[in-house]
mmCIF file of C-alpha atoms in Angstrom:
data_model
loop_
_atom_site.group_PDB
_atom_site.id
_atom_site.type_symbol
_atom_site.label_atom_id
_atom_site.label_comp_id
_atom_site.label_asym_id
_atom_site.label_seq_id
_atom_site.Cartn_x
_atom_site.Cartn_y
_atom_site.Cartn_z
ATOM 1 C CA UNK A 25 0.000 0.000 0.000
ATOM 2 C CA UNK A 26 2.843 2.278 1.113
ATOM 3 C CA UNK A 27 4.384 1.707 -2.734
ATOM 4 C CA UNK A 28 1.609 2.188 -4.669
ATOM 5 C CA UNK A 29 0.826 5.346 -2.644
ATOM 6 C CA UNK A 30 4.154 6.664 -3.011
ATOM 7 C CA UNK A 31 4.137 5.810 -6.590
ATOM 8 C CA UNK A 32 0.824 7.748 -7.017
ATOM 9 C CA UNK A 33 2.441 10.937 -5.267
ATOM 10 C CA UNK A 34 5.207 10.474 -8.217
ATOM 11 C CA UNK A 35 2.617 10.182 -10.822
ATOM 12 C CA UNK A 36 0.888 13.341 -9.368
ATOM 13 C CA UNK A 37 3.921 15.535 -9.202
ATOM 14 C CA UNK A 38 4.846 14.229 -12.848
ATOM 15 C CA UNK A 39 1.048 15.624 -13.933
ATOM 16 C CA UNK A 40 0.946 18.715 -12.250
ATOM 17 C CA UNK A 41 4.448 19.615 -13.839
ATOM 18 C CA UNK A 42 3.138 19.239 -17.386
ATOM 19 C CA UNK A 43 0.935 22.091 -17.562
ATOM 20 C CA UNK A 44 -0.025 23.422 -20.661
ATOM 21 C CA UNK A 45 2.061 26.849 -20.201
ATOM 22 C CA UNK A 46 0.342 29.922 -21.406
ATOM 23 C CA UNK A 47 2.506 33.166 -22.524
ATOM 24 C CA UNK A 48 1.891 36.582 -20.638
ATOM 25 C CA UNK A 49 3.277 39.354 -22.869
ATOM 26 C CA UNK A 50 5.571 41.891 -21.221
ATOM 27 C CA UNK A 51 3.817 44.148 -18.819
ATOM 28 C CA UNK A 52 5.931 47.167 -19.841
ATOM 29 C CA UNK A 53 5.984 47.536 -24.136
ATOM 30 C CA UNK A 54 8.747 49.902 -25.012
ATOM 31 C CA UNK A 55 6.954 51.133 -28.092
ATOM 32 C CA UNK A 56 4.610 53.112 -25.966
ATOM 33 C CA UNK A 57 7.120 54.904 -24.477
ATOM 34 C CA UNK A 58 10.130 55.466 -27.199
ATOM 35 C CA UNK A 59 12.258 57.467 -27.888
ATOM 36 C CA UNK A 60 13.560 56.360 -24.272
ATOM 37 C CA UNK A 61 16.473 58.482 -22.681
ATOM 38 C CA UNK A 62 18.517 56.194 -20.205
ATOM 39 C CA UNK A 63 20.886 57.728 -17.792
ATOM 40 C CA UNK A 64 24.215 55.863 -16.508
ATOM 41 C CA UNK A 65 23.349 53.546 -13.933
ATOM 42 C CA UNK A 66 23.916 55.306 -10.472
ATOM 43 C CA UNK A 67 26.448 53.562 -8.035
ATOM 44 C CA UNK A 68 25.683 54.185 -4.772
ATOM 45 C CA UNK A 69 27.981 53.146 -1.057
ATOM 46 C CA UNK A 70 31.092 52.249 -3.785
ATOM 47 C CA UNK A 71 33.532 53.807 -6.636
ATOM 48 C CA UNK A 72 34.553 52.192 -9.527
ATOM 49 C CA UNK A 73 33.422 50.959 -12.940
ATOM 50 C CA UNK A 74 30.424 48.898 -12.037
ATOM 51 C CA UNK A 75 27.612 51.757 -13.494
ATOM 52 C CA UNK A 76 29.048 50.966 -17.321
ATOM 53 C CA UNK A 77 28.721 47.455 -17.333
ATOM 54 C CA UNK A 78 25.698 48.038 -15.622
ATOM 55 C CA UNK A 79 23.883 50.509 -18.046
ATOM 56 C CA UNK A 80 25.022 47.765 -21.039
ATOM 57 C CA UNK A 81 23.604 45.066 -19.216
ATOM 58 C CA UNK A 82 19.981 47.592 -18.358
ATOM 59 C CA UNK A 83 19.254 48.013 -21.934
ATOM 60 C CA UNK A 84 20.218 44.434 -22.915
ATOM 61 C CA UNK A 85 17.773 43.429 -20.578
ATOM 62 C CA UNK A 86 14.683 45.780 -21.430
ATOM 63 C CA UNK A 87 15.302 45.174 -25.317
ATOM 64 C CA UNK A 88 15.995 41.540 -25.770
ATOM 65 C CA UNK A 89 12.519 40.423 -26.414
ATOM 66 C CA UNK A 90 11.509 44.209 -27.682
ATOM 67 C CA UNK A 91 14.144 45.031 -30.030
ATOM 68 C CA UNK A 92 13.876 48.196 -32.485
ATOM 69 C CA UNK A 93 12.745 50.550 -29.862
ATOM 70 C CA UNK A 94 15.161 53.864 -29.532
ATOM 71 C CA UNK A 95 16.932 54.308 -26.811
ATOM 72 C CA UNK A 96 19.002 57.376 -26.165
ATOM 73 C CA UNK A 97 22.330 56.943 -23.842
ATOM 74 C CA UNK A 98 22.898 60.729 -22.628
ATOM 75 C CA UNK A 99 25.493 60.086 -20.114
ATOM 76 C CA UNK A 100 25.644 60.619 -15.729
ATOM 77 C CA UNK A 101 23.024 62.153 -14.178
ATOM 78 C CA UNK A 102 25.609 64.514 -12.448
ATOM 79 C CA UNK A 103 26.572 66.083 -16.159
ATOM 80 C CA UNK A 104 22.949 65.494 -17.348
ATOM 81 C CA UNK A 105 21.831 68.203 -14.018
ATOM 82 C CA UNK A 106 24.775 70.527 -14.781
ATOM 83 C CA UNK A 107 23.609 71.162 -18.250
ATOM 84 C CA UNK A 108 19.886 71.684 -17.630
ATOM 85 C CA UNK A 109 20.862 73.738 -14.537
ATOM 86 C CA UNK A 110 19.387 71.333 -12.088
ATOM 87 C CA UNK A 111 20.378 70.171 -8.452
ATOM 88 C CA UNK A 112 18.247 67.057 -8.092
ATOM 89 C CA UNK A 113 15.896 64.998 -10.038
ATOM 90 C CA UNK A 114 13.037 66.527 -9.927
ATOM 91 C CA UNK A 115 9.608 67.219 -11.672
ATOM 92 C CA UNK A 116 10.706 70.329 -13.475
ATOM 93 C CA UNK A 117 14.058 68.112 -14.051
ATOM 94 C CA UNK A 118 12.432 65.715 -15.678
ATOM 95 C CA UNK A 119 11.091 67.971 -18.053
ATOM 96 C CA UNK A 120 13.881 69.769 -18.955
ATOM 97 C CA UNK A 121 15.533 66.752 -19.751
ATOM 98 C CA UNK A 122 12.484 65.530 -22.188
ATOM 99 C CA UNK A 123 12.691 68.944 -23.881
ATOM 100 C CA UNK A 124 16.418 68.959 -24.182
ATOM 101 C CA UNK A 125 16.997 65.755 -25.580
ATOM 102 C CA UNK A 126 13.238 65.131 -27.666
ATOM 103 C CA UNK A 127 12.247 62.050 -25.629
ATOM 104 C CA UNK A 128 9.162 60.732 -24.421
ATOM 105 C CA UNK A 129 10.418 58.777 -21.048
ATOM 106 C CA UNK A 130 13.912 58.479 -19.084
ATOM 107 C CA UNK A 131 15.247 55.049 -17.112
ATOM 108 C CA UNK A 132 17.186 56.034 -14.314
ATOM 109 C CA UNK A 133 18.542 52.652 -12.365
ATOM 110 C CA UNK A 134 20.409 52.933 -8.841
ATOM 111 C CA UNK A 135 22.468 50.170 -7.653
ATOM 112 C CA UNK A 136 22.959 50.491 -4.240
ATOM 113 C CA UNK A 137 26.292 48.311 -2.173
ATOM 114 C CA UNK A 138 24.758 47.600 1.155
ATOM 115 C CA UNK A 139 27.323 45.278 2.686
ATOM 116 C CA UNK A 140 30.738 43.638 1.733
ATOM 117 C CA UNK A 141 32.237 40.980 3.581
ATOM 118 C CA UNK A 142 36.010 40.886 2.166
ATOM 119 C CA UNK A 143 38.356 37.658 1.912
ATOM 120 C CA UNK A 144 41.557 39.772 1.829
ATOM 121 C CA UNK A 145 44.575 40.383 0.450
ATOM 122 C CA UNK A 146 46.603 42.857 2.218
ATOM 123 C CA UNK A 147 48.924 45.360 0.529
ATOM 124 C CA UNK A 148 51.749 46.888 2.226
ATOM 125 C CA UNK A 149 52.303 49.163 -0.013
ATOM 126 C CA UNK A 150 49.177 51.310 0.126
ATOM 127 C CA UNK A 151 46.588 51.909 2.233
ATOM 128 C CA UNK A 152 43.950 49.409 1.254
ATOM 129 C CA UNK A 153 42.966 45.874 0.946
ATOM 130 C CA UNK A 154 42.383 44.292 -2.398
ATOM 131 C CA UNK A 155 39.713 41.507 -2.217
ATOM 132 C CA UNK A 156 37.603 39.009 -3.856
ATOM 133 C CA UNK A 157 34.221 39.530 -1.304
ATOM 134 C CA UNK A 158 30.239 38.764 -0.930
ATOM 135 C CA UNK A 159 29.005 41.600 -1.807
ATOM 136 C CA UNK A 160 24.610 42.385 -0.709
ATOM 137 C CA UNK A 161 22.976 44.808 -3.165
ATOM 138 C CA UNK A 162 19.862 46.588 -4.378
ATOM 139 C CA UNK A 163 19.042 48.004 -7.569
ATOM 140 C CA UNK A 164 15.518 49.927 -8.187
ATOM 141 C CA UNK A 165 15.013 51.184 -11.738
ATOM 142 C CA UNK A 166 12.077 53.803 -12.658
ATOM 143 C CA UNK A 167 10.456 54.910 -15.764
ATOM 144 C CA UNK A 168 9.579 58.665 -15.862
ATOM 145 C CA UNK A 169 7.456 59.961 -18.510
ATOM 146 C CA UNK A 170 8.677 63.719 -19.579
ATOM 147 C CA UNK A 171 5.887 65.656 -20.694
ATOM 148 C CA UNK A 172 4.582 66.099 -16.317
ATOM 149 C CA UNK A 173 7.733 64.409 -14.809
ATOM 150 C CA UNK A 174 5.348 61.540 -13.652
ATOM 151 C CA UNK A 175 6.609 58.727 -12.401
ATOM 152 C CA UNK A 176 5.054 55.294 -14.449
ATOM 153 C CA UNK A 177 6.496 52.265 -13.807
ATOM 154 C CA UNK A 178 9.406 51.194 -10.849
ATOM 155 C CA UNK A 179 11.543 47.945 -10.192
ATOM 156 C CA UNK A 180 13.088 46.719 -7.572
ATOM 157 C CA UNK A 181 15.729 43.774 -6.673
ATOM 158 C CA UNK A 182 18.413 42.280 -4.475
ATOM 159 C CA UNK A 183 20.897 40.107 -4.792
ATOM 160 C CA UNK A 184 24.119 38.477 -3.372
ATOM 161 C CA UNK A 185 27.436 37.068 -5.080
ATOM 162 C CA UNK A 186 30.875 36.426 -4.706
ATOM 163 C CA UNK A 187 32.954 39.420 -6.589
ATOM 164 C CA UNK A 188 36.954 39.822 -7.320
ATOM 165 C CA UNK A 189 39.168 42.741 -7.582
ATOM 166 C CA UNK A 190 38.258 44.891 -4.828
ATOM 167 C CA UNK A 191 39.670 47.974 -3.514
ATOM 168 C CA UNK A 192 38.508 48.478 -0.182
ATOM 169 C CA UNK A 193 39.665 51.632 1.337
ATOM 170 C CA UNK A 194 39.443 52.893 4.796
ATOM 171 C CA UNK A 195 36.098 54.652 3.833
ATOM 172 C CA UNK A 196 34.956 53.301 0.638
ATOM 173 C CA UNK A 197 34.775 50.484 -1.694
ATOM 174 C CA UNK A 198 36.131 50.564 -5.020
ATOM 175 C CA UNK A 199 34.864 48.363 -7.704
ATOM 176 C CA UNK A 200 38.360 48.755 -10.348
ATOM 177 C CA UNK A 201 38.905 45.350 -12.199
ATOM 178 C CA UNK A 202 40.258 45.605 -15.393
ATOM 179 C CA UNK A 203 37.624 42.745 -16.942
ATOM 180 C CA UNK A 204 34.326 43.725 -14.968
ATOM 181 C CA UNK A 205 32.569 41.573 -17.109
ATOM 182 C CA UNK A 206 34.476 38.398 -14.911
ATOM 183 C CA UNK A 207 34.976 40.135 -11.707
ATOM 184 C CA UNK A 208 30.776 40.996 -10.952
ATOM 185 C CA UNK A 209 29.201 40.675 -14.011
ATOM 186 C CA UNK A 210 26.825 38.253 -12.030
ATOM 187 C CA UNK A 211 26.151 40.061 -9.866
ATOM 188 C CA UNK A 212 24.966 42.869 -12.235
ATOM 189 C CA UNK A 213 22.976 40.082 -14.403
ATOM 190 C CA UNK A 214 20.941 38.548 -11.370
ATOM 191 C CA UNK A 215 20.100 42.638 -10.172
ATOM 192 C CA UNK A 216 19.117 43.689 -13.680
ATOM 193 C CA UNK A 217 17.476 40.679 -14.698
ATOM 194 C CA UNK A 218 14.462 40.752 -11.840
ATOM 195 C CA UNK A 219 14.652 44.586 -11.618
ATOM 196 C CA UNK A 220 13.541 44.273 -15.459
ATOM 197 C CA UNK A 221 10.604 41.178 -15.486
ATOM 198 C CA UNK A 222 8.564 43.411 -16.323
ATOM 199 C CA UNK A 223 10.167 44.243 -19.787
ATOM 200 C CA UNK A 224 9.958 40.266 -20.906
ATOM 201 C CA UNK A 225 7.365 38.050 -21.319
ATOM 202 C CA UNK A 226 6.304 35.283 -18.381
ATOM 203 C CA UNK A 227 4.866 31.797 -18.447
ATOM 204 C CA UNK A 228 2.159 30.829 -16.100
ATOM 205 C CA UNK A 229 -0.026 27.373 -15.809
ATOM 206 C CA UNK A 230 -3.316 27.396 -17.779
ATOM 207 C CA UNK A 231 -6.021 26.977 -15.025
#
């Protein structure tokens, strides 16, 4: 009795994992919203080259199942403020920065370094500690529509990975490795790729 009820459970699980799978289109469709400005991802608690692997990896993401859409690289939001005479993103910001550059929306990601737990390397030499390390992070990415500053859509994500070629100062971490591709680029990947869902089509069980 015990077999054949075990067996049945196997048969079950088997069953329930064959679902006829039913396609849910992307809940954000670029082509409502292009031209699209994007801004360098922001780096946040860290230094380093992490933001342009990160933008490359943001637009990868929101255009690999939506390609042909425009998208409009216009550099760090610190120059991007400077020339529209601006000290923070704002609504009138986000305006000026429609008007100046002819686009419809703007992506602005943050990636945020909220803890890093070093395996270290000391270094005589200088004064800090080069590391491989588990580095905790957030990103949030939001999608601002230009014409009343209005923000329309927002993502979120965390994530956790092992990372090389550290710099860790006294005060700050630096994120310098010559290949950043090797040395985090999964750690950007897993960020991007749930802060973006929304840009890519999902599977979900007919009922």
């Amino acid at each position: 009795m015990k077999k054949f009820s075990f067996g049945l459970l196997i048969v079950l699980v088997i069953i329930a994992g064959c679902c006829k799978k039913i396609e849910i289109p992307p809940v954000i469709k670029m082509e409502k919203y292009e031209p699209t400005a994007i801004v360098n991802v922001i780096l946040k608690g860290a230094e380093g080259n992490l933001s342009g692997i990160a933008t490359q990896r943001l637009i990868e993401f929101m255009t690999c199942e939506q390609p042909g859409n425009r998208i409009l690289e216009i550099g760090t939001l610190e120059n991007i403020l400077e020339d529209i005479g601006s000290k923070e993103i704002n609504l009138d910001a986000i305006k000026a920065i429609g008007e100046k550059y002819k686009v419809k929306t703007i992506i602005i990601g943050e990636i945020f370094i909220s803890d890093v737990q070093p395996q270290m390397s000391l270094n005589f030499e200088f004064p800090y500690v080069s590391a491989k390390a588990n580095v905790s992070s957030e990103m949030t990415v939001r999608l601002y529509e230009t014409e009343f500053g209005a923000t329309i859509w927002t993502g979120s994500s965390w994530a956790k990975d092992e990372v090389g070629n550290l710099s860790i100062f006294k005060n700050y971490v630096s994120f310098n490795a010559e290949n950043p591709d090797d040395a985090y680029g999964n750690l950007v990947n897993e960020l991007i790729k749930w802060a973006t869902l929304d840009f890519r089509k999902t599977y979900e069980c007919e009922k």
